Structures are given as structure tokens and as C-alpha cells.
Amino acid sequence: MKRLLITEARLATMVPGAQPYGLIEDAAIAVEGGHIAWAGARAGLPAEWARAEQVRLEGRLVTPALIDCHTHLVFGGERASEFEMRLKGASYEEIAQAGGGIVSTVAATRALSEDELVAAALPRLNKLMAEGVATVEIKSGYGLSIEDELKMLRAARRLAALRGVRVRTSYLAAHAVPVEYKGRRDAYIHEVVLPGMEAAHAEGLADAVDGFCEGIAFSPEQMARVFEKARALGLPVKLHAEQLSDSGGAKLAARFGALSADHLEYLEEEGVAAMAKAGTVAVLLPGAFYTLRETSVPPVASLRRAGVPIAVATDCNPGTSPLTSLLLALNMACTLFRLTPEEALAGATRQAARALGLAEALGTVEPGKRAEIAVWNVEHPAELAYRIGFNPLDRLIVGDVA
Ligand code: DI6
Ligand code: FE
């Protein structure tokens, strides 16, 4: 098995404990067969590692590789004209009701082949990876027919092989009602969402099932039907909840033991309590908050008090968050939502891993985890959230350390 010793690192393990960021000065990380075998202060390195091949980082900061746990990276077209409409005063909901919004991206996505979708998504994926992202969640949800949803999921999976990145896919057919089902949401769920989930599962294309619980999308009762099917298939669930109003989505997600409830700008205390009890991660998406010029802030202090794990992601999508910088999302989470830089970084590492059900393998630098680390040209981990539009990544060291 290939062995590698990383030395001269300032290591932010992101393991919770006495030290902020789990920081270890003059650290060494021993890697074997793609896993971390040992990590700690160099002085304590077991003698057997003394002669392993070494990579010296000359004091650079090391963190777990970043994880973007909520994206809609695969889609066709763009929505700059909607951006212009909103600047003239139209709201997101008004545009959606007038046939714009998600369904306009559906038309553009249906028009592309799987190959074309891959090609459209690659520059966005490249941009995320250039900032230290080694795991990215990608949702369907712009196909809204069985074949087009499967096409999106296949395209997402192909990105993984093309770029050596870990992709987790979420089946999001319950994202919007397509034009051909206008006014017939229940029929859409019955005829498309549920059988499509079965087809995605049969092809091994879905790691989780997601939905959009909102007045302009699906009710908690409709989402419950979707989640029951997911449960029957053994698929974990997550939910876009309380983004534009308090619709009871977080409570529903918690009732189904969801991995995460995402957005949460309108989350109330009851939802916070339900999430805490269920261990559901709160995924905050400041890019969407910023783009929509939202004024209601997710209840960060309540989430903290209740011990709900908080993750941060880009929500990269053409409508509400045309954002391909996870570092900028961390900055926004601090400035707009008042997360601490440590919480923000945990939100894109340890807590993001949890939001994807990958906490056992990823998200911290400690023995037993996958060796997936980001090396940065900064002194202190707070700098990752502090800068705006600056990329200090030195390199990503991933997987089998080829
Ligand atoms: N909420 C969002 O912010 C994205 N999806 C969702 O349910 C927006 C998707 C879009 O507008 O294209
Ligand atoms: Fe989203």
C-alpha cells in the first residue's frame, strides 16, 4: 500500500475539542492506502513513519478538503434576464408563477443531451475544485420527466469520473411542477416523481431524495408521500425547507430523519427543536439569500443553542445562486448570517460530510478518515472565510495520493 508522510503543516483537523479548528502546529499526517493512518504534532510521530516518502508543506495551513453539500451544478442555459427582472422589482415567486424561474431552466435542460449537460457543468465544477472542493453534492430537478431526471443524474455521475471528484447525487424531481402538469401536482407526483425515483434507484443513480417544500412547489403532505417512497427504497432524504415562508418543511424533514433541511430563512423554534431531536443538519445557503436580497435571516442563534449541526454550501444554480465559490459562501455565512469563521469552515467540512451521510469517512483530518486534504497559502484558518474573491489554495491532496 502506498504510504506518504506530510510534514511541516499547520493542521486544522476540524475535530471538535479544546483547540479552535482543532489546530495543531508543526503537524505531520501519515497516509496509507488513501486513508489517514496518523495525524498529530510531528514530535509524536511513530518511529515507523520516519523513513516514509515525505511532502514538506513549509508551514502551510492544512484543512480537510472542502465539501459542497448542496448544489444544482448540472443544468442548461442561464437566467440573467430574470436577474434583470428582479432588479426592476419582480419577486422570485412572481417570476415563477409567470412561467419563468425553475421551469425555464427545465426547458433549457431538456434541450441538452447528457454529453452537453456534462460539458455545461464542467466549468462550474472546475471552479469549485480550484478552491479545494473534493466532494460535491449534485441534484437533479431540472428534468421533471423520468427520462430527463435520469439524464441529469447520469451527467452528474459522469462528472465524478471525469474530474476525480466525489459526487453524491440527490433525486429532486419534486422541485417544481412542469408545464405539462400545471395545476395537477398530485398527478405529477404519482406519474413522474414516484416512478422516476424507482427508476433512479434501480440504476443506482440516487444517493438521496430531495424536494422543495413551499407554496410555489410542494406541500408537506405531498412531500411526505415522496419521502415514504424513499424510505421504502432505503434512500435517505433531505429537503429545501422554509426558504420563502414557514411551510413546516423542517418538521416534516425531521419526522423522516432527514440528513439535512436546507435554506431555513423562515424556520421557527418548533422546527429547530424537531431538527435537533432528529440530528438533521441545517444547511445554510447564503448565496440564495444574497441573490434574492432576502431580509429574513436563518435563526442561527437558536440552531446553535439547540445543538443543530450547521453546514454551509453554494446552492450553485442558475436562478437563486449563480455562485461557484464555496469560499465566498463561507464569507457570506459569516457576514450575512453571523457564523464564526470556525463554524463556517466546519460547515464546509465536518458538518457538510454529515449532511451527506459521509461523516464516518470525511470532514476531519484524523486516523481512519479518507486522506482528502486541502493545502492553503494562508497563516490562519479564519482567513479562508475572511477574504472576498481571493483563492489561496496551494493544492488538493486526494484519495490514493497518486
Ligand atoms: N430553492 C432554490 O433556491 C433553488 N431551488 C430551490 O428549491 C432555486 C432553483 C432555481 O431557481 O432554478
Ligand atoms: Fe437548492
Short mmCIF file of C-alpha atoms and ligand atoms in Angstrom, two decimals:
data_model
loop_
_atom_site.label_atom_id
_atom_site.label_comp_id
_atom_site.label_asym_id
_atom_site.label_seq_id
_atom_site.Cartn_x
_atom_site.Cartn_y
_atom_site.Cartn_z
CA MET A 1 0.00 0.00 0.00
CA LYS A 2 1.24 3.43 -0.94
CA ARG A 3 2.49 5.42 2.06
CA LEU A 4 3.09 9.12 2.29
CA LEU A 5 4.11 11.43 5.10
CA ILE A 6 3.01 15.07 5.05
CA THR A 7 5.10 17.29 7.32
CA GLU A 8 5.66 20.94 8.23
CA ALA A 9 1.90 21.57 8.24
CA ARG A 10 -0.22 23.87 10.38
CA LEU A 11 -3.08 21.46 10.68
CA ALA A 12 -6.71 22.47 11.25
CA THR A 13 -8.06 18.98 11.89
CA MET A 14 -11.60 20.38 12.41
CA VAL A 15 -12.02 17.77 15.17
CA PRO A 16 -14.12 19.43 17.88
CA GLY A 17 -12.25 19.90 21.15
CA ALA A 18 -10.20 22.31 23.20
CA GLN A 19 -8.33 23.96 20.32
CA PRO A 20 -10.28 26.17 17.92
CA TYR A 21 -10.28 24.49 14.47
CA GLY A 22 -8.57 21.50 16.16
CA LEU A 23 -5.38 23.38 15.31
CA ILE A 24 -2.02 21.58 15.64
CA GLU A 25 1.22 23.49 14.96
CA ASP A 26 4.12 21.70 13.23
CA ALA A 27 1.93 18.73 12.43
CA ALA A 28 2.57 15.55 10.47
CA ILE A 29 -0.05 13.47 8.64
CA ALA A 30 0.67 9.86 7.76
CA VAL A 31 -1.28 8.48 4.81
CA GLU A 32 -1.58 4.85 3.84
CA GLY A 33 -3.73 3.37 1.10
CA GLY A 34 -5.77 6.54 0.71
CA HIS A 35 -6.58 6.80 4.43
CA ILE A 36 -5.12 8.82 7.26
CA ALA A 37 -3.11 6.45 9.42
CA TRP A 38 -1.87 9.02 11.91
CA ALA A 39 -2.13 12.80 12.44
CA GLY A 40 -0.66 14.98 15.20
CA ALA A 41 2.28 17.09 16.35
CA ARG A 42 5.38 15.96 14.49
CA ALA A 43 7.20 15.32 17.78
CA GLY A 44 4.81 12.42 18.46
CA LEU A 45 5.12 10.71 15.07
CA PRO A 46 5.53 6.92 15.47
CA ALA A 47 9.08 5.84 14.56
CA GLU A 48 7.87 3.50 11.78
CA TRP A 49 6.96 6.57 9.70
CA ALA A 50 10.35 8.27 9.94
CA ARG A 51 11.55 6.92 6.59
CA ALA A 52 8.37 7.23 4.52
CA GLU A 53 8.30 9.39 1.40
CA GLN A 54 7.76 12.98 2.55
CA VAL A 55 5.91 16.04 1.30
CA ARG A 56 7.06 19.15 3.20
CA LEU A 57 4.50 21.93 3.35
CA GLU A 58 6.81 24.61 4.77
CA GLY A 59 4.30 25.78 7.37
CA ARG A 60 1.27 25.97 5.08
CA LEU A 61 -2.21 25.53 6.51
CA VAL A 62 -3.89 22.16 6.01
CA THR A 63 -7.63 21.56 6.37
CA PRO A 64 -9.92 18.72 5.35
CA ALA A 65 -10.72 19.06 1.63
CA LEU A 66 -13.89 21.11 1.27
CA ILE A 67 -17.32 19.58 0.70
CA ASP A 68 -20.07 21.44 -1.17
CA CYS A 69 -23.12 19.61 0.20
CA HIS A 70 -25.88 21.38 -1.80
CA THR A 71 -25.59 22.24 -5.50
CA HIS A 72 -27.66 22.16 -8.66
CA LEU A 73 -24.49 22.10 -10.76
CA VAL A 74 -25.98 20.28 -13.76
CA PHE A 75 -28.34 22.45 -15.82
CA GLY A 76 -28.78 24.07 -19.22
CA GLY A 77 -28.90 27.78 -20.01
CA GLU A 78 -28.77 30.75 -17.68
CA ARG A 79 -31.24 33.23 -16.18
CA ALA A 80 -29.59 36.63 -16.41
CA SER A 81 -32.80 38.16 -17.75
CA GLU A 82 -34.58 37.10 -14.55
CA PHE A 83 -31.86 38.82 -12.59
CA GLU A 84 -32.71 41.96 -14.54
CA MET A 85 -36.44 41.49 -13.88
CA ARG A 86 -35.85 41.17 -10.15
CA LEU A 87 -33.78 44.33 -10.19
CA LYS A 88 -36.78 46.07 -11.71
CA GLY A 89 -38.93 44.89 -8.82
CA ALA A 90 -40.37 41.45 -9.75
CA SER A 91 -40.17 38.84 -6.98
CA TYR A 92 -38.86 35.29 -7.35
CA GLU A 93 -42.35 33.90 -6.76
CA GLU A 94 -43.95 36.24 -9.30
CA ILE A 95 -41.44 35.22 -11.95
CA ALA A 96 -42.02 31.54 -11.16
CA GLN A 97 -45.80 31.95 -11.38
CA ALA A 98 -45.44 33.70 -14.74
CA GLY A 99 -43.68 30.66 -16.20
CA GLY A 100 -40.11 31.78 -15.56
CA GLY A 101 -37.95 30.53 -12.75
CA ILE A 102 -37.22 26.84 -12.35
CA VAL A 103 -39.42 25.78 -15.28
CA SER A 104 -37.48 27.98 -17.71
CA THR A 105 -34.30 26.13 -16.75
CA VAL A 106 -36.27 22.91 -17.25
CA ALA A 107 -36.82 23.78 -20.91
CA ALA A 108 -33.12 24.59 -21.36
CA THR A 109 -32.07 21.39 -19.58
CA ARG A 110 -34.43 19.15 -21.53
CA ALA A 111 -32.98 20.57 -24.74
CA LEU A 112 -29.47 19.33 -23.92
CA SER A 113 -28.09 15.82 -24.35
CA GLU A 114 -26.29 14.09 -21.49
CA ASP A 115 -22.96 14.98 -23.12
CA GLU A 116 -23.97 18.62 -23.45
CA LEU A 117 -25.06 18.75 -19.82
CA VAL A 118 -21.69 17.37 -18.75
CA ALA A 119 -19.92 19.98 -20.87
CA ALA A 120 -22.07 22.78 -19.43
CA ALA A 121 -21.39 21.71 -15.85
CA LEU A 122 -17.63 21.18 -16.16
CA PRO A 123 -16.51 24.82 -15.90
CA ARG A 124 -18.61 25.21 -12.76
CA LEU A 125 -17.15 22.04 -11.24
CA ASN A 126 -13.62 23.15 -12.16
CA LYS A 127 -14.17 26.41 -10.34
CA LEU A 128 -15.35 24.66 -7.17
CA MET A 129 -12.43 22.22 -7.25
CA ALA A 130 -9.90 25.01 -7.79
CA GLU A 131 -10.93 26.24 -4.35
CA GLY A 132 -10.31 22.96 -2.58
CA VAL A 133 -13.61 21.10 -3.05
CA ALA A 134 -13.17 17.31 -3.33
CA THR A 135 -16.77 16.24 -2.71
CA VAL A 136 -19.82 17.80 -4.30
CA GLU A 137 -23.48 17.00 -3.99
CA ILE A 138 -25.42 17.47 -7.24
CA LYS A 139 -29.20 17.44 -7.55
CA SER A 140 -31.47 16.64 -10.43
CA GLY A 141 -34.66 18.72 -10.55
CA TYR A 142 -34.47 20.50 -13.89
CA GLY A 143 -35.63 17.49 -15.92
CA LEU A 144 -39.04 16.92 -14.31
CA SER A 145 -39.74 13.95 -16.57
CA ILE A 146 -38.46 10.49 -15.75
CA GLU A 147 -36.01 10.40 -18.67
CA ASP A 148 -34.75 13.95 -18.17
CA GLU A 149 -34.23 13.45 -14.44
CA LEU A 150 -32.24 10.28 -15.12
CA LYS A 151 -30.24 12.14 -17.78
CA MET A 152 -29.27 14.77 -15.22
CA LEU A 153 -28.22 12.17 -12.66
CA ARG A 154 -26.15 10.28 -15.24
CA ALA A 155 -24.44 13.53 -16.24
CA ALA A 156 -23.68 14.27 -12.57
CA ARG A 157 -22.14 10.84 -12.08
CA ARG A 158 -20.01 11.23 -15.20
CA LEU A 159 -18.50 14.41 -13.79
CA ALA A 160 -17.07 12.34 -10.95
CA ALA A 161 -15.16 10.08 -13.29
CA LEU A 162 -14.01 12.97 -15.47
CA ARG A 163 -12.56 15.04 -12.66
CA GLY A 164 -11.70 12.54 -9.91
CA VAL A 165 -14.11 14.28 -7.57
CA ARG A 166 -16.59 12.52 -5.29
CA VAL A 167 -20.14 13.23 -6.45
CA ARG A 168 -23.21 12.45 -4.34
CA THR A 169 -26.44 12.70 -6.28
CA SER A 170 -29.85 13.70 -4.96
CA TYR A 171 -33.04 12.92 -6.85
CA LEU A 172 -35.04 16.19 -6.86
CA ALA A 173 -37.95 15.57 -9.21
CA ALA A 174 -40.15 17.21 -6.53
CA HIS A 175 -38.55 20.58 -7.29
CA ALA A 176 -41.31 22.20 -9.36
CA VAL A 177 -44.36 21.25 -11.39
CA PRO A 178 -43.55 21.08 -15.11
CA VAL A 179 -45.84 22.91 -17.55
CA GLU A 180 -47.47 19.72 -18.82
CA TYR A 181 -48.71 19.06 -15.24
CA LYS A 182 -49.72 22.65 -14.43
CA GLY A 183 -52.44 22.58 -11.76
CA ARG A 184 -52.02 18.81 -11.32
CA ARG A 185 -49.35 18.49 -8.68
CA ASP A 186 -50.65 15.23 -7.23
CA ALA A 187 -50.74 13.62 -10.65
CA TYR A 188 -47.17 14.79 -11.25
CA ILE A 189 -46.04 13.18 -8.01
CA HIS A 190 -47.83 9.96 -8.86
CA GLU A 191 -46.92 9.67 -12.50
CA VAL A 192 -43.40 11.11 -12.51
CA VAL A 193 -41.79 11.69 -9.10
CA LEU A 194 -42.51 8.28 -7.58
CA PRO A 195 -41.85 6.00 -10.59
CA GLY A 196 -38.83 8.14 -11.51
CA MET A 197 -37.41 7.57 -8.05
CA GLU A 198 -37.79 3.86 -8.52
CA ALA A 199 -36.03 4.04 -11.88
CA ALA A 200 -33.19 6.18 -10.49
CA HIS A 201 -32.77 3.78 -7.60
CA ALA A 202 -32.81 0.73 -9.87
CA GLU A 203 -29.99 2.26 -11.91
CA GLY A 204 -28.08 3.16 -8.75
CA LEU A 205 -28.20 6.83 -9.70
CA ALA A 206 -29.52 8.37 -6.47
CA ASP A 207 -27.74 8.67 -3.13
CA ALA A 208 -30.62 10.62 -1.58
CA VAL A 209 -34.05 12.08 -2.30
CA ASP A 210 -34.71 15.83 -2.05
CA GLY A 211 -37.70 18.12 -2.53
CA PHE A 212 -38.84 21.74 -2.47
CA CYS A 213 -41.45 22.27 0.22
CA GLU A 214 -43.01 25.68 -0.47
CA GLY A 215 -46.21 27.39 -1.56
CA ILE A 216 -44.91 27.57 -5.15
CA ALA A 217 -43.78 23.93 -5.09
CA PHE A 218 -44.99 21.04 -2.88
CA SER A 219 -46.86 20.86 0.45
CA PRO A 220 -45.64 18.88 3.46
CA GLU A 221 -48.36 16.29 2.71
CA GLN A 222 -47.14 15.87 -0.86
CA MET A 223 -43.52 15.69 0.28
CA ALA A 224 -44.48 13.07 2.87
CA ARG A 225 -45.65 10.83 0.02
CA VAL A 226 -42.32 11.28 -1.71
CA PHE A 227 -40.39 10.56 1.49
CA GLU A 228 -42.44 7.44 2.22
CA LYS A 229 -41.38 6.05 -1.12
CA ALA A 230 -37.75 6.98 -0.39
CA ARG A 231 -37.99 5.18 2.92
CA ALA A 232 -39.40 2.09 1.23
CA LEU A 233 -36.42 2.12 -1.14
CA GLY A 234 -33.95 2.71 1.69
CA LEU A 235 -32.88 6.12 0.39
CA PRO A 236 -32.03 8.94 2.82
CA VAL A 237 -33.93 12.22 2.43
CA LYS A 238 -33.24 15.96 2.59
CA LEU A 239 -35.43 18.97 1.92
CA HIS A 240 -35.44 22.58 0.69
CA ALA A 241 -37.38 23.95 3.65
CA GLU A 242 -38.55 27.32 4.96
CA GLN A 243 -36.78 29.22 2.18
CA LEU A 244 -39.53 31.69 1.27
CA SER A 245 -42.07 31.04 4.04
CA ASP A 246 -42.65 28.83 7.08
CA SER A 247 -44.33 25.83 5.47
CA GLY A 248 -43.49 23.22 8.12
CA GLY A 249 -40.86 21.60 5.91
CA ALA A 250 -38.18 21.28 8.57
CA LYS A 251 -40.57 19.47 10.90
CA LEU A 252 -41.52 17.10 8.12
CA ALA A 253 -37.85 16.51 7.26
CA ALA A 254 -37.07 15.78 10.91
CA ARG A 255 -40.01 13.37 11.13
CA PHE A 256 -38.40 11.35 8.35
CA GLY A 257 -34.96 11.51 9.98
CA ALA A 258 -33.65 13.67 7.11
CA LEU A 259 -29.93 14.09 6.66
CA SER A 260 -30.50 17.83 6.23
CA ALA A 261 -33.03 20.62 5.89
CA ASP A 262 -31.70 23.39 3.69
CA HIS A 263 -32.17 27.20 3.41
CA LEU A 264 -34.27 27.77 6.60
CA GLU A 265 -34.63 31.55 6.38
CA TYR A 266 -38.17 31.29 7.83
CA LEU A 267 -37.50 28.46 10.31
CA GLU A 268 -39.36 28.79 13.63
CA GLU A 269 -38.50 27.41 17.07
CA GLU A 270 -40.60 24.27 16.65
CA GLY A 271 -38.69 23.36 13.52
CA VAL A 272 -35.37 23.99 15.26
CA ALA A 273 -36.37 21.68 18.13
CA ALA A 274 -37.51 18.95 15.74
CA MET A 275 -34.25 19.14 13.79
CA ALA A 276 -32.18 18.99 17.00
CA LYS A 277 -34.04 15.89 18.12
CA ALA A 278 -33.64 14.15 14.77
CA GLY A 279 -29.99 15.12 14.29
CA THR A 280 -30.91 16.80 10.99
CA VAL A 281 -28.20 19.15 9.70
CA ALA A 282 -29.15 22.77 8.92
CA VAL A 283 -27.60 23.60 5.53
CA LEU A 284 -27.33 27.38 5.14
CA LEU A 285 -27.18 28.81 1.62
CA PRO A 286 -26.15 32.46 1.82
CA GLY A 287 -25.73 32.72 -1.95
CA ALA A 288 -29.50 32.37 -2.42
CA PHE A 289 -30.20 34.74 0.47
CA TYR A 290 -27.90 37.31 -1.12
CA THR A 291 -29.21 36.89 -4.68
CA LEU A 292 -32.85 37.20 -3.64
CA ARG A 293 -32.00 40.14 -1.35
CA GLU A 294 -33.78 38.20 1.36
CA THR A 295 -34.17 40.00 4.67
CA SER A 296 -35.23 37.17 6.97
CA VAL A 297 -32.08 35.53 8.36
CA PRO A 298 -31.93 31.83 9.36
CA PRO A 299 -32.19 31.54 13.17
CA VAL A 300 -28.51 30.82 13.74
CA ALA A 301 -28.54 31.59 17.47
CA SER A 302 -31.44 29.14 18.02
CA LEU A 303 -29.79 26.45 15.92
CA ARG A 304 -26.59 26.89 17.92
CA ARG A 305 -28.42 26.82 21.25
CA ALA A 306 -30.28 23.66 20.27
CA GLY A 307 -27.10 21.97 19.08
CA VAL A 308 -28.25 21.58 15.47
CA PRO A 309 -25.19 20.97 13.25
CA ILE A 310 -24.78 23.82 10.73
CA ALA A 311 -23.37 23.31 7.23
CA VAL A 312 -22.75 25.90 4.50
CA ALA A 313 -22.99 25.29 0.74
CA THR A 314 -23.11 27.23 -2.53
CA ASP A 315 -26.58 26.10 -3.77
CA CYS A 316 -24.98 26.69 -7.20
CA ASN A 317 -27.98 27.11 -9.54
CA PRO A 318 -28.95 29.44 -12.39
CA GLY A 319 -31.84 31.15 -10.59
CA THR A 320 -31.21 31.98 -6.97
CA SER A 321 -27.49 31.34 -6.51
CA PRO A 322 -25.26 31.54 -9.60
CA LEU A 323 -22.33 31.00 -7.24
CA THR A 324 -19.34 28.75 -7.87
CA SER A 325 -17.21 29.77 -4.90
CA LEU A 326 -17.58 27.84 -1.66
CA LEU A 327 -15.08 30.21 -0.03
CA LEU A 328 -17.34 33.13 -0.89
CA ALA A 329 -20.27 31.20 0.62
CA LEU A 330 -18.22 30.89 3.84
CA ASN A 331 -17.56 34.63 3.83
CA MET A 332 -21.26 35.36 3.26
CA ALA A 333 -22.26 32.95 6.02
CA CYS A 334 -20.14 34.98 8.43
CA THR A 335 -21.04 38.46 7.22
CA LEU A 336 -24.73 37.89 6.46
CA PHE A 337 -25.64 35.17 8.99
CA ARG A 338 -23.06 35.87 11.72
CA LEU A 339 -21.50 32.44 11.76
CA THR A 340 -18.00 32.46 13.23
CA PRO A 341 -15.23 31.67 10.72
CA GLU A 342 -14.71 28.42 12.61
CA GLU A 343 -18.39 27.47 12.28
CA ALA A 344 -18.28 28.39 8.60
CA LEU A 345 -15.25 26.18 7.93
CA ALA A 346 -16.80 23.34 9.94
CA GLY A 347 -19.87 23.92 7.77
CA ALA A 348 -17.93 23.12 4.61
CA THR A 349 -16.04 20.17 6.12
CA ARG A 350 -17.26 18.19 9.14
CA GLN A 351 -20.90 19.28 9.08
CA ALA A 352 -21.14 19.09 5.28
CA ALA A 353 -19.91 15.49 5.48
CA ARG A 354 -22.68 14.82 7.94
CA ALA A 355 -25.28 16.43 5.68
CA LEU A 356 -24.31 13.86 3.05
CA GLY A 357 -24.20 10.88 5.41
CA LEU A 358 -20.42 10.69 4.96
CA ALA A 359 -19.28 11.74 8.44
CA GLU A 360 -17.51 8.45 9.07
CA ALA A 361 -15.24 8.82 6.07
CA LEU A 362 -14.81 12.57 5.53
CA GLY A 363 -14.82 16.02 7.04
CA THR A 364 -11.95 15.95 9.56
CA VAL A 365 -8.26 15.08 9.47
CA GLU A 366 -7.93 12.16 11.86
CA PRO A 367 -6.98 8.50 11.72
CA GLY A 368 -9.41 6.32 9.79
CA LYS A 369 -10.77 9.10 7.58
CA ARG A 370 -10.08 9.34 3.86
CA ALA A 371 -6.89 11.24 3.08
CA GLU A 372 -8.52 14.22 1.38
CA ILE A 373 -6.87 17.43 2.39
CA ALA A 374 -6.56 20.98 1.15
CA VAL A 375 -3.30 22.91 1.48
CA TRP A 376 -3.61 26.70 1.70
CA ASN A 377 -1.26 29.65 1.41
CA VAL A 378 -2.65 31.36 4.49
CA GLU A 379 -1.47 31.62 8.09
CA HIS A 380 -4.71 31.26 9.97
CA PRO A 381 -7.86 29.27 9.14
CA ALA A 382 -10.06 32.34 9.72
CA GLU A 383 -8.53 33.80 6.54
CA LEU A 384 -10.46 31.28 4.45
CA ALA A 385 -13.74 32.98 5.37
CA TYR A 386 -12.32 36.48 5.71
CA ARG A 387 -11.14 37.20 2.18
CA ILE A 388 -13.58 38.09 -0.59
CA GLY A 389 -12.91 36.76 -4.08
CA PHE A 390 -9.38 35.53 -3.33
CA ASN A 391 -8.32 31.92 -3.78
CA PRO A 392 -5.41 30.88 -1.56
CA LEU A 393 -5.47 27.16 -2.43
CA ASP A 394 -1.97 25.73 -2.82
CA ARG A 395 -3.05 22.19 -3.71
CA LEU A 396 -5.52 19.39 -3.03
CA ILE A 397 -4.15 16.03 -1.89
CA VAL A 398 -6.83 13.45 -2.52
CA GLY A 399 -7.53 9.74 -2.33
CA ASP A 400 -4.80 7.34 -3.11
CA VAL A 401 -2.26 10.14 -3.21
CA ALA A 402 -1.19 9.15 -6.68
N1 DI6 B 1 -34.61 26.73 -3.97
C1 DI6 B 1 -33.61 27.36 -4.59
O1 DI6 B 1 -33.04 28.35 -4.17
C2 DI6 B 1 -33.30 26.67 -5.83
N2 DI6 B 1 -34.19 25.56 -5.77
C3 DI6 B 1 -34.94 25.66 -4.69
O2 DI6 B 1 -35.78 24.83 -4.40
C4 DI6 B 1 -33.60 27.57 -6.98
C5 DI6 B 1 -33.68 26.88 -8.28
C6 DI6 B 1 -33.95 27.82 -9.40
O3 DI6 B 1 -34.49 28.94 -9.25
O4 DI6 B 1 -33.59 27.42 -10.52
FE FE B 2 -31.11 24.30 -3.75
#
